CSV table of C-alpha atoms and ligand atoms in Angstrom, one decimal:
chain,number,residue,atom,x,y,z
O,6,MET,CA,134.3,77.3,6.1
O,7,ARG,CA,131.9,79.8,7.5
O,8,SER,CA,132.9,82.1,10.4
O,9,ASP,CA,130.1,83.1,13.6
O,10,LYS,CA,130.3,86.3,12.1
O,11,GLU,CA,127.6,84.7,9.2
O,12,VAL,CA,125.3,84.0,11.9
O,13,ASP,CA,123.8,85.3,15.1
O,14,ILE,CA,123.1,81.8,17.1
O,15,THR,CA,119.9,83.6,18.9
O,16,ASN,CA,118.3,84.3,15.7
O,17,TYR,CA,116.4,81.0,15.6
O,18,PRO,CA,115.1,81.5,12.3
O,19,THR,CA,118.4,82.7,10.5
O,20,LEU,CA,120.4,79.4,12.4
O,21,LYS,CA,117.8,77.3,10.8
O,22,GLU,CA,118.2,78.9,7.1
O,23,PHE,CA,122.3,78.8,7.8
O,24,THR,CA,122.2,75.0,8.3
O,25,LYS,CA,118.8,74.4,5.7
O,26,ASN,CA,121.5,72.8,3.0
O,27,ILE,CA,124.0,71.4,4.7
O,28,LYS,CA,124.5,67.9,6.2
O,29,LEU,CA,125.9,68.0,9.9
O,30,GLU,CA,127.2,65.5,12.1
O,31,TRP,CA,128.9,67.4,14.7
O,32,ILE,CA,128.3,70.8,16.0
O,33,ILE,CA,131.1,72.7,17.5
O,34,ASN,CA,130.2,75.4,19.9
O,35,CYS,CA,132.8,77.7,20.5
O,36,SER,CA,130.5,80.8,20.1
O,37,GLY,CA,129.4,82.8,23.3
O,38,TYR,CA,129.2,86.1,25.8
O,39,THR,CA,132.3,85.6,27.5
O,40,ASP,CA,133.0,88.9,29.0
O,41,VAL,CA,132.7,88.3,32.4
O,42,ASP,CA,132.9,91.6,34.1
O,43,LYS,CA,130.2,93.3,31.6
O,44,ALA,CA,127.7,90.4,31.9
O,45,GLU,CA,126.8,91.9,35.0
O,46,LYS,CA,125.5,94.9,33.6
O,47,GLU,CA,124.5,93.2,30.2
O,48,ILE,CA,122.4,90.6,32.1
O,49,GLU,CA,119.5,89.9,29.0
O,50,LYS,CA,122.6,89.8,26.2
O,51,ALA,CA,124.7,87.5,28.0
O,52,PHE,CA,121.5,85.2,28.9
O,53,GLN,CA,120.5,85.8,25.1
O,54,ILE,CA,123.7,84.6,23.8
O,55,ASN,CA,124.4,81.4,26.3
O,56,ARG,CA,121.2,80.5,27.2
O,57,ASP,CA,119.0,81.2,24.5
O,58,GLY,CA,121.7,80.5,21.4
O,59,VAL,CA,122.7,77.5,22.9
O,60,ARG,CA,118.9,76.5,23.3
O,61,ASN,CA,118.8,77.4,19.6
O,62,ILE,CA,122.0,75.8,18.7
O,63,SER,CA,120.7,72.2,20.2
O,64,LYS,CA,116.9,72.4,18.7
O,65,ILE,CA,119.1,72.4,15.4
O,66,ALA,CA,121.4,69.6,16.6
O,67,VAL,CA,117.9,67.4,17.3
O,68,GLU,CA,116.7,68.3,13.5
O,69,LYS,CA,119.8,67.6,11.7
O,70,ARG,CA,120.2,64.4,14.2
O,71,ALA,CA,124.1,65.8,14.6
O,72,LYS,CA,125.8,65.8,18.1
O,73,LEU,CA,126.8,68.8,20.1
O,74,ILE,CA,130.0,69.6,21.2
O,75,HIS,CA,129.6,72.9,23.6
O,76,ILE,CA,132.5,75.1,25.3
O,77,SER,CA,131.6,75.7,29.2
O,78,THR,CA,133.6,76.8,32.4
O,79,ASP,CA,134.7,76.8,35.3
O,80,TYR,CA,132.6,79.2,36.6
O,81,VAL,CA,129.9,77.0,37.0
O,82,PHE,CA,131.6,76.6,40.2
O,83,ASN,CA,131.3,78.8,43.4
O,84,GLY,CA,135.4,78.2,44.0
O,85,GLU,CA,135.2,77.5,47.6
O,86,LYS,CA,135.9,73.5,47.2
O,87,ASN,CA,138.5,72.7,50.2
O,88,THR,CA,142.0,73.9,48.1
O,89,HIS,CA,143.7,70.2,47.1
O,90,LEU,CA,140.3,68.9,45.8
O,91,SER,CA,139.1,69.4,42.4
O,92,TYR,CA,135.5,69.7,41.3
O,93,THR,CA,133.9,66.5,39.2
O,94,GLU,CA,131.4,66.2,36.8
O,95,ASP,CA,128.9,65.1,39.5
O,96,ASP,CA,129.8,68.2,41.6
O,97,LYS,CA,127.2,70.8,42.9
O,98,THR,CA,126.9,73.6,40.3
O,99,GLU,CA,126.5,77.3,42.1
O,100,PRO,CA,128.1,80.3,40.3
O,101,ILE,CA,128.8,83.4,41.8
O,102,ASN,CA,128.5,85.4,39.0
O,103,LEU,CA,126.3,86.2,36.2
O,104,TYR,CA,128.3,85.1,33.6
O,105,GLY,CA,128.7,81.5,35.2
O,106,GLU,CA,124.7,81.6,35.5
O,107,THR,CA,124.0,82.4,32.1
O,108,LYS,CA,126.8,79.6,30.8
O,109,LEU,CA,125.1,77.1,33.4
O,110,ALA,CA,121.7,78.0,31.9
O,111,GLY,CA,123.1,77.6,28.6
O,112,GLU,CA,124.7,74.1,30.2
O,113,LYS,CA,121.0,73.5,31.0
O,114,GLU,CA,118.8,73.9,28.0
O,115,ILE,CA,121.5,70.8,26.3
O,116,LYS,CA,120.3,68.5,28.8
O,117,GLU,CA,116.7,69.5,28.8
O,118,THR,CA,116.4,69.4,24.9
O,119,PHE,CA,118.6,65.8,24.0
O,120,LYS,CA,121.0,63.3,25.0
O,121,LYS,CA,123.3,63.6,21.9
O,122,TYR,CA,125.6,66.1,23.8
O,123,PHE,CA,129.6,66.9,25.2
O,124,ILE,CA,129.5,69.9,27.5
O,125,LEU,CA,133.2,70.1,28.0
O,126,ARG,CA,134.2,72.5,30.7
O,127,THR,CA,137.5,74.2,30.8
O,128,ALA,CA,138.9,77.0,32.0
O,129,TRP,CA,141.6,80.0,31.7
O,130,LEU,CA,142.2,79.8,28.0
O,131,TYR,CA,144.4,80.8,25.9
O,132,GLY,CA,146.0,80.6,22.5
O,133,ILE,CA,146.3,82.6,19.2
O,134,GLY,CA,144.0,84.8,18.1
O,135,GLY,CA,141.7,86.4,20.5
O,136,LYS,CA,142.3,88.3,23.6
O,137,ASN,CA,143.4,86.2,26.4
O,138,PHE,CA,145.5,86.5,29.8
O,139,VAL,CA,148.7,85.3,27.9
O,140,SER,CA,148.1,88.0,25.0
O,141,THR,CA,147.5,90.5,27.8
O,142,MET,CA,150.6,90.0,29.9
O,143,LEU,CA,152.8,90.2,26.7
O,144,LYS,CA,151.5,93.2,25.3
O,145,LEU,CA,152.1,94.6,29.4
O,146,PHE,CA,155.5,93.2,29.6
O,147,LYS,CA,156.3,95.6,26.8
O,148,GLU,CA,154.3,98.7,28.1
O,149,LYS,CA,154.9,98.6,31.7
O,150,GLU,CA,157.7,98.2,34.3
O,151,GLU,CA,155.6,96.9,36.8
O,152,ILE,CA,152.2,94.6,36.7
O,153,ARG,CA,150.3,93.8,39.7
O,154,VAL,CA,148.6,90.3,39.2
O,155,VAL,CA,145.9,88.3,42.1
O,156,SER,CA,147.7,85.7,43.7
O,157,ASP,CA,144.7,84.2,45.3
O,158,GLN,CA,143.0,82.8,42.5
O,159,TRP,CA,143.8,79.4,41.8
O,160,GLY,CA,142.9,77.3,38.2
O,161,SER,CA,144.5,76.1,35.0
O,162,PRO,CA,145.4,77.4,32.3
O,163,THR,CA,144.6,75.7,28.7
O,164,TYR,CA,146.3,75.9,25.7
O,165,THR,CA,143.4,75.9,23.3
O,166,VAL,CA,145.4,73.6,20.6
O,167,ASP,CA,145.0,70.5,23.6
O,168,LEU,CA,141.6,71.6,24.2
O,169,ALA,CA,140.8,71.3,20.2
O,170,GLU,CA,142.8,67.5,20.0
O,171,VAL,CA,140.3,66.9,22.7
O,172,ILE,CA,137.6,67.8,20.4
O,173,VAL,CA,139.4,65.8,17.4
O,174,GLU,CA,139.9,62.8,19.6
O,175,ILE,CA,135.8,62.5,20.3
O,176,ILE,CA,135.1,63.3,16.8
O,177,ASN,CA,137.7,60.6,14.8
O,178,ASN,CA,136.8,57.8,17.7
O,179,ASP,CA,133.0,59.2,16.9
O,180,PHE,CA,132.9,58.6,21.0
O,181,THR,CA,129.5,58.5,22.5
O,182,LYS,CA,130.0,58.3,26.5
O,183,PHE,CA,127.8,61.2,26.2
O,184,GLY,CA,127.5,63.6,29.2
O,185,ILE,CA,129.7,66.4,30.3
O,186,TYR,CA,133.5,66.4,30.8
O,187,HIS,CA,136.2,68.6,32.3
O,188,PHE,CA,139.3,69.5,30.5
O,189,THR,CA,142.1,71.7,31.5
O,190,ASN,CA,145.5,71.3,31.3
O,191,GLU,CA,147.3,69.7,34.3
O,192,GLY,CA,148.4,72.0,37.4
O,193,ILE,CA,147.8,74.7,39.3
O,194,THR,CA,148.4,77.8,39.6
O,195,ASN,CA,147.4,81.5,40.6
O,196,TRP,CA,147.4,84.1,37.9
O,197,TYR,CA,150.3,85.8,39.7
O,198,GLU,CA,152.7,82.5,39.0
O,199,PHE,CA,151.1,82.0,35.7
O,200,ALA,CA,152.1,85.9,34.8
O,201,ARG,CA,155.7,85.1,36.2
O,202,GLU,CA,156.2,81.8,34.4
O,203,ILE,CA,154.6,84.2,30.9
O,204,TYR,CA,157.4,86.8,31.4
O,205,ARG,CA,160.3,84.0,32.4
O,206,LYS,CA,159.6,81.6,29.3
O,207,SER,CA,159.0,84.6,26.9
O,208,LYS,CA,162.1,86.1,28.1
O,209,LYS,CA,164.2,82.9,27.5
O,210,LEU,CA,162.6,82.7,24.1
O,211,GLY,CA,163.3,86.0,23.1
O,212,ILE,CA,159.9,87.5,22.6
O,213,ILE,CA,160.6,90.6,25.1
O,214,ASP,CA,163.8,92.4,25.1
O,215,SER,CA,166.4,90.4,27.1
O,216,ASN,CA,167.0,94.0,28.9
O,217,LYS,CA,163.4,95.1,29.5
O,218,GLU,CA,162.9,94.2,33.4
O,219,VAL,CA,159.2,94.1,34.6
O,220,GLU,CA,158.1,93.7,38.1
O,221,ILE,CA,155.5,91.1,38.9
O,222,ARG,CA,153.3,92.2,41.7
O,223,GLY,CA,151.4,89.3,43.5
O,224,ILE,CA,148.3,91.3,44.9
O,225,GLU,CA,145.4,90.3,46.8
O,226,THR,CA,141.9,90.1,45.2
O,227,LYS,CA,140.4,92.7,47.8
O,228,GLU,CA,143.1,95.3,45.8
O,229,TYR,CA,141.8,94.4,42.3
O,230,PRO,CA,137.9,94.9,42.7
O,231,THR,CA,136.2,94.0,39.8
O,232,PRO,CA,132.4,93.6,38.9
O,233,ALA,CA,132.2,90.2,38.8
O,234,GLN,CA,133.2,87.9,42.1
O,235,ARG,CA,135.6,85.2,40.8
O,236,PRO,CA,136.0,81.9,42.0
O,237,LYS,CA,139.2,81.4,44.3
O,238,TRP,CA,139.9,77.6,43.4
O,239,SER,CA,138.7,75.7,40.7
O,240,LEU,CA,140.6,72.9,40.0
O,241,LEU,CA,138.7,70.5,37.9
O,242,SER,CA,139.2,66.6,38.1
O,243,LYS,CA,140.4,65.4,34.4
O,244,GLU,CA,139.6,61.7,35.5
O,245,LYS,CA,136.5,61.2,33.6
O,246,ILE,CA,138.0,62.5,30.1
O,247,LYS,CA,141.8,60.5,31.2
O,248,ARG,CA,139.5,57.2,31.9
O,249,GLU,CA,137.1,57.5,28.7
O,250,LEU,CA,139.1,58.4,26.4
O,251,SER,CA,142.6,57.2,27.2
O,252,LEU,CA,144.5,60.6,27.3
O,253,ASP,CA,147.4,61.7,28.5
O,254,ILE,CA,147.1,65.3,29.6
O,255,ARG,CA,150.2,67.6,29.5
O,256,ASN,CA,150.9,69.9,32.4
O,257,TRP,CA,150.1,73.4,31.9
O,258,GLU,CA,154.0,74.6,31.6
O,259,ASP,CA,154.8,72.3,29.2
O,260,ALA,CA,151.6,73.6,26.8
O,261,LEU,CA,152.8,77.4,27.9
O,262,THR,CA,156.0,76.7,26.6
O,263,ASP,CA,154.8,75.4,23.5
O,264,PHE,CA,152.4,78.0,22.7
O,265,LEU,CA,155.4,80.6,23.7
O,266,SER,CA,157.6,78.8,21.2
O,267,PHE,CA,155.4,78.9,18.0
O,268,LEU,CA,154.8,82.8,18.6
O,269,SER,CA,159.0,83.1,19.2
O,270,LEU,CA,158.8,81.1,15.6
O,271,GLN,CA,156.0,83.3,14.2
O,272,ARG,CA,158.3,86.3,14.7
O,273,LYS,CA,161.4,85.4,13.0
T,17,NAP,N1,138.2,82.4,27.6
T,17,NAP,C1,138.3,81.1,28.6
T,17,NAP,O1,139.3,81.3,29.6
T,17,NAP,C2,137.6,79.9,29.1
T,17,NAP,C3,137.3,79.4,29.5
T,17,NAP,C4,135.7,78.9,30.0
T,17,NAP,C5,135.1,78.7,29.0
T,17,NAP,N2,135.2,79.4,28.0
T,17,NAP,C6,134.4,79.6,27.0
T,17,NAP,O2,134.7,79.4,25.6
T,17,NAP,C7,133.9,79.5,24.6
T,17,NAP,C8,135.1,80.4,23.8
T,17,NAP,O3,135.3,81.3,24.3
T,17,NAP,P1,136.3,82.9,23.9
T,17,NAP,O4,137.3,82.7,25.0
T,17,NAP,O5,137.3,81.4,22.4
T,17,NAP,O6,136.0,84.1,23.9
T,17,NAP,P2,135.6,84.8,22.2
T,17,NAP,O7,137.0,84.9,21.5
T,17,NAP,O8,135.2,85.9,23.1
T,17,NAP,O9,134.7,84.0,21.4
T,17,NAP,C9,133.3,84.0,21.6
T,17,NAP,C10,132.7,83.7,20.4
T,17,NAP,O10,131.4,84.2,20.2
T,17,NAP,C11,131.1,84.7,18.9
T,17,NAP,N3,129.9,84.9,19.2
T,17,NAP,C12,129.3,85.5,20.2
T,17,NAP,N4,128.1,86.7,20.0
T,17,NAP,C13,127.6,85.7,19.3
T,17,NAP,C14,126.3,85.1,18.1
T,17,NAP,N5,125.2,86.3,18.9
T,17,NAP,N6,126.2,84.6,17.6
T,17,NAP,C15,127.6,84.1,17.0
T,17,NAP,N7,128.8,84.1,18.1
T,17,NAP,C16,128.8,84.9,18.2
T,17,NAP,C17,131.9,85.8,18.8
T,17,NAP,O11,132.2,86.6,17.9
T,17,NAP,P3,132.4,88.1,17.9
T,17,NAP,O12,133.9,88.1,18.1
T,17,NAP,O13,131.9,88.4,16.2
T,17,NAP,O14,131.9,88.8,18.8
T,17,NAP,C18,133.4,85.2,19.2
T,17,NAP,O15,134.0,84.8,18.2
T,17,NAP,C19,133.2,80.6,25.4
T,17,NAP,O16,132.0,79.4,25.2
T,17,NAP,C20,133.4,80.5,26.5
T,17,NAP,O17,132.5,80.7,27.2
T,17,NAP,C21,136.0,80.0,27.5
């Protein structure tokens, strides 16, 4: 098993050398420049990784005759779609921040390079390892008495295990209906409700001290300005992936329970 530490995707010769003596059937690209706010300033670096790095990986895939599974984002959309309606794979893309622009540029590189790709657009990822909204909330519940969380940005949390299962499903079935697919857990929520659910469930599971009370307050985006704008509404339609892969997708609350139960078992 090799880790991302061993190869820089922005350096094509290194990537070529890295893959020289290995047979590749599938490439799964989970790498990326992911600091949404910093991207507004580190424009060149973000494009280097999310566009040029993806082009390099696509070229390697062509040379190796490998198929590519690439992780993309709901941030390719502007979030202005009518609430209650979901974004389909064919909807017009129009990123409203730099990170979204770089991810869209990466998608374009793949599409222009070859056909044997799956672009999986997902959203609000959390899971074991790394920094994510759930891990941040669990930390804040320990440290703070009050937390303010935006309640006017809507989307669908996605457990990395569920996304990984879809990837495995694609590979195991040697699925060949290439293209763009949307995948998140089912349901929709906002960051405030998501935080409340993490609090409620983690308290129940004993992940946070039962005597510790934290007040979670919903605020509007304008009360929490960030360098990068975020889409207000980014419900992704899962109809295509459900139909093509005969998938049952669980809702975000069940996936969250599963993840937090896993964490609570780990702590015992
Ligand atoms: N998090 C979300 O909610 C979300 C939502 C939709 C889509 N996505 C996409 O999902 C993928 C994974 O996101 P994540 O949240 O798991 O991000 P992450 O934790 O920041 O992981 C990104 C990985 O990319 C690696 N990387 C960065 N630059 C690289 C380079 N030049 N060469 C090789 N590896 C490099 C990083 O390695 P180092 O740690 O060594 O820098 C890190 O391991 C990304 O493509 C992201 O755009 C994420």
